[in-house]
Coordinates of N, CA and C in Angstrom, one line a residue:
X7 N 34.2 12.9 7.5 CA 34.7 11.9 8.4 C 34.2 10.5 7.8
X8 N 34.7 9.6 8.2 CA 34.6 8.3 7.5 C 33.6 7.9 8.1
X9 N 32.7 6.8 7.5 CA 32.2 6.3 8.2 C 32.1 5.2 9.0
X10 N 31.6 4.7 10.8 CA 32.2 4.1 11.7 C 30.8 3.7 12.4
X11 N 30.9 2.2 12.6 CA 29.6 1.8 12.8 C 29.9 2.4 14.9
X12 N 28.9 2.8 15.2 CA 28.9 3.3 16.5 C 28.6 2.2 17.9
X13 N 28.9 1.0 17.9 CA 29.3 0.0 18.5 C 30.9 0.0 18.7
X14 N 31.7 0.5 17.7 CA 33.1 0.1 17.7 C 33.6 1.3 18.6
X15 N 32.9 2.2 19.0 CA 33.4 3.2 19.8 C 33.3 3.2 21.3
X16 N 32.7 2.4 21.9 CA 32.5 2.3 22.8 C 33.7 1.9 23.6
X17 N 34.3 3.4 24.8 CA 35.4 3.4 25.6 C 36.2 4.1 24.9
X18 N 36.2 4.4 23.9 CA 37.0 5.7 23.4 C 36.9 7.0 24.2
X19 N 38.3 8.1 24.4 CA 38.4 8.6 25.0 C 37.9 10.1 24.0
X20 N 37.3 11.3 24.8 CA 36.9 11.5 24.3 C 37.4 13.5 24.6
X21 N 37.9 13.9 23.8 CA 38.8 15.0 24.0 C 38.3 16.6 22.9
X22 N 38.3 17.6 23.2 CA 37.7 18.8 22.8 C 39.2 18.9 21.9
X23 N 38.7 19.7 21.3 CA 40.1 20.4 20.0 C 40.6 21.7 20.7
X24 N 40.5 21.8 21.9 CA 41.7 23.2 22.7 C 42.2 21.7 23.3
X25 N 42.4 20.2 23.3 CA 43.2 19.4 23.9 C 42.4 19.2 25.3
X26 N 41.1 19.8 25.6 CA 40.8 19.0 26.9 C 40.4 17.4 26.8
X27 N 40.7 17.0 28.2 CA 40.1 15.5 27.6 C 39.0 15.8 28.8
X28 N 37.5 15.1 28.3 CA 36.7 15.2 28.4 C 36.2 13.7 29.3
X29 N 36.9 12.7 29.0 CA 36.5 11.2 29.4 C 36.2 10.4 28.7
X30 N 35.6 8.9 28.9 CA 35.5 8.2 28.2 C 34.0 7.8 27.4
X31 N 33.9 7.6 26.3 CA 32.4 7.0 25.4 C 32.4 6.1 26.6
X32 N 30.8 6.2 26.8 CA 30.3 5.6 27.6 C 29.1 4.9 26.5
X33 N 28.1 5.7 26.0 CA 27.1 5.6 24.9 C 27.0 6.5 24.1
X34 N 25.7 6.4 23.0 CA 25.7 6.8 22.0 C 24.0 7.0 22.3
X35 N 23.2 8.2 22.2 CA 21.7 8.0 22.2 C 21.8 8.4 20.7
X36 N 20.7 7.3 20.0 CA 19.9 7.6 18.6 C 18.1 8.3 18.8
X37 N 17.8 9.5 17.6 CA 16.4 9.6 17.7 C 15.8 8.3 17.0
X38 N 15.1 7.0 17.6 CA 14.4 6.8 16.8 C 13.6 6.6 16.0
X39 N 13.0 7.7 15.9 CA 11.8 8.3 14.3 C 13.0 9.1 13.2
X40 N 14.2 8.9 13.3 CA 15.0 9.3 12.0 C 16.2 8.7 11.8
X41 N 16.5 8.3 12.8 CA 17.8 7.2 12.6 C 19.3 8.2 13.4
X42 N 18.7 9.5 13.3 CA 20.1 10.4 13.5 C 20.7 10.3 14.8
X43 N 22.2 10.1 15.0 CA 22.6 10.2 16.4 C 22.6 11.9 16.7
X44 N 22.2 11.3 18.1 CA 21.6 13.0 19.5 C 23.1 13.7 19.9
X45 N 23.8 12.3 21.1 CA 24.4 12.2 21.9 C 25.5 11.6 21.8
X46 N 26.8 11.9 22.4 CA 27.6 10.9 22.6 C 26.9 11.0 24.7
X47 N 27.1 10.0 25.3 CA 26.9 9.8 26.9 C 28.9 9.7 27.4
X48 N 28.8 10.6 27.8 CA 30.7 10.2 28.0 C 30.9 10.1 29.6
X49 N 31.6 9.3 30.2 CA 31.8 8.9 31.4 C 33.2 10.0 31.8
X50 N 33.2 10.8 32.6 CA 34.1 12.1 32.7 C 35.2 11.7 33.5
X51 N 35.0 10.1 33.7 CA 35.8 10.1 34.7 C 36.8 11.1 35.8
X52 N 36.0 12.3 36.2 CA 36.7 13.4 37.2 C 37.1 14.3 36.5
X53 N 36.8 14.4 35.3 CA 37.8 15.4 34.4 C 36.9 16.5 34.1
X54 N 37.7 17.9 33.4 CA 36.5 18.8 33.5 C 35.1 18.1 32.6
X55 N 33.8 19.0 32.3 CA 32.8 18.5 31.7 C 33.1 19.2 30.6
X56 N 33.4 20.6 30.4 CA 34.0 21.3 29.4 C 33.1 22.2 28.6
X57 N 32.0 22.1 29.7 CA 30.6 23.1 30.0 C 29.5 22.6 29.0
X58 N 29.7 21.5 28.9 CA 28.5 20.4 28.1 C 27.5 20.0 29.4
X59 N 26.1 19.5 28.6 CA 25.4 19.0 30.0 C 25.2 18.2 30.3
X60 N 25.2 17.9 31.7 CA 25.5 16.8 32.7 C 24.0 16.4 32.8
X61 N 24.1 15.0 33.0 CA 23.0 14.3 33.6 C 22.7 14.1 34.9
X62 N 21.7 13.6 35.2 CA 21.5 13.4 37.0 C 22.4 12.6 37.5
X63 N 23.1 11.5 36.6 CA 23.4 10.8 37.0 C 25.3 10.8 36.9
X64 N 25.5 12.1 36.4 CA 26.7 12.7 36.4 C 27.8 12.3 34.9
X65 N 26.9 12.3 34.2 CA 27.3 12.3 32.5 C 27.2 13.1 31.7
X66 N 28.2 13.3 30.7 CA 28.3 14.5 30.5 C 27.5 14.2 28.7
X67 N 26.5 14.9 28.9 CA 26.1 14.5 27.0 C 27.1 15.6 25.7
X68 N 27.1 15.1 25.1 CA 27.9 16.1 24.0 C 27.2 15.9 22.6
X69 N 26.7 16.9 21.9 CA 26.2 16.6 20.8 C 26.8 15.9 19.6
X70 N 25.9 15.3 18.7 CA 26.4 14.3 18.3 C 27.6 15.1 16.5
X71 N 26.9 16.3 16.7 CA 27.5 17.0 15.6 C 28.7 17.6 16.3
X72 N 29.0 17.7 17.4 CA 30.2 18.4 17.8 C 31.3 17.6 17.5
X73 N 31.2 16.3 16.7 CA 32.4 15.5 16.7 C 33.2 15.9 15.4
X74 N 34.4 16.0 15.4 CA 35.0 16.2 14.5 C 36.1 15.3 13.6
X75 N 36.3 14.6 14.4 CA 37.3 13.9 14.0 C 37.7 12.4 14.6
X76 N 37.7 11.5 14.4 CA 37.7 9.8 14.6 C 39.8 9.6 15.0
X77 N 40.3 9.3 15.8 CA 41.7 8.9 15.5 C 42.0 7.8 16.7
X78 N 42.7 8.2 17.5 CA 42.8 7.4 18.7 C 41.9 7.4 19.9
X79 N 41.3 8.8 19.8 CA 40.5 9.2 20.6 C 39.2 10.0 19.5
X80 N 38.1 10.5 20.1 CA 37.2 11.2 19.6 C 37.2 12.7 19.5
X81 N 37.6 13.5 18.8 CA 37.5 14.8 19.1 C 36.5 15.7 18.9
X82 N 36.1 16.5 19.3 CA 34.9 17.2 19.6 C 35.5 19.2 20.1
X83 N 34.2 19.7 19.3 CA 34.0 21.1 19.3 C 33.7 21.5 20.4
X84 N 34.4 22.1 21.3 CA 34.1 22.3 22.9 C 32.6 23.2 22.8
X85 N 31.7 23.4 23.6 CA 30.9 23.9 23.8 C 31.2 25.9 24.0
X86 N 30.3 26.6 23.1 CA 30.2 27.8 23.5 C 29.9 28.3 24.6
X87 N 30.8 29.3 25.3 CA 30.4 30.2 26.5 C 29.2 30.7 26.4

């Protein structure tokens, strides 16, 4: 995947590869002792979570390697049962 500074994503929609849509980029958490992104923070706006985990505050985190692909939207590796 190309490379994409992680500012420019912010409100991208954010969709699993079986075609769920998941909601919208909300944030991005970085570890700071290595630079590596964790998390995308996705705002679900009502939509399923797609069995990723939810925050207290009702956000859904998705790992930052489940992403697969950059286009109109974000696509991502749905989480294992």
């Amino acid at each position: 995947m190309e490379q994409v500074l992680a500012s420019s994503l912010s409100g991208y929609s954010v969709m699993t590869t079986t075609g769920s849509e998941l909601g919208e980029l909300e944030n991005i958490t970085v570890d700071l002792q290595t630079g590596e992104l964790e998390y995308l923070r996705v705002d679900p706006n009502g939509h399923d979570t797609g069995g990723f985990q939810e925050t207290d505050d009702g956000y859904v985190l998705v790992p930052a390697d489940a992403v697969s692909a950059k286009n109109d939207y974000l696509l991502v590796e749905p989480e294992s049962p």
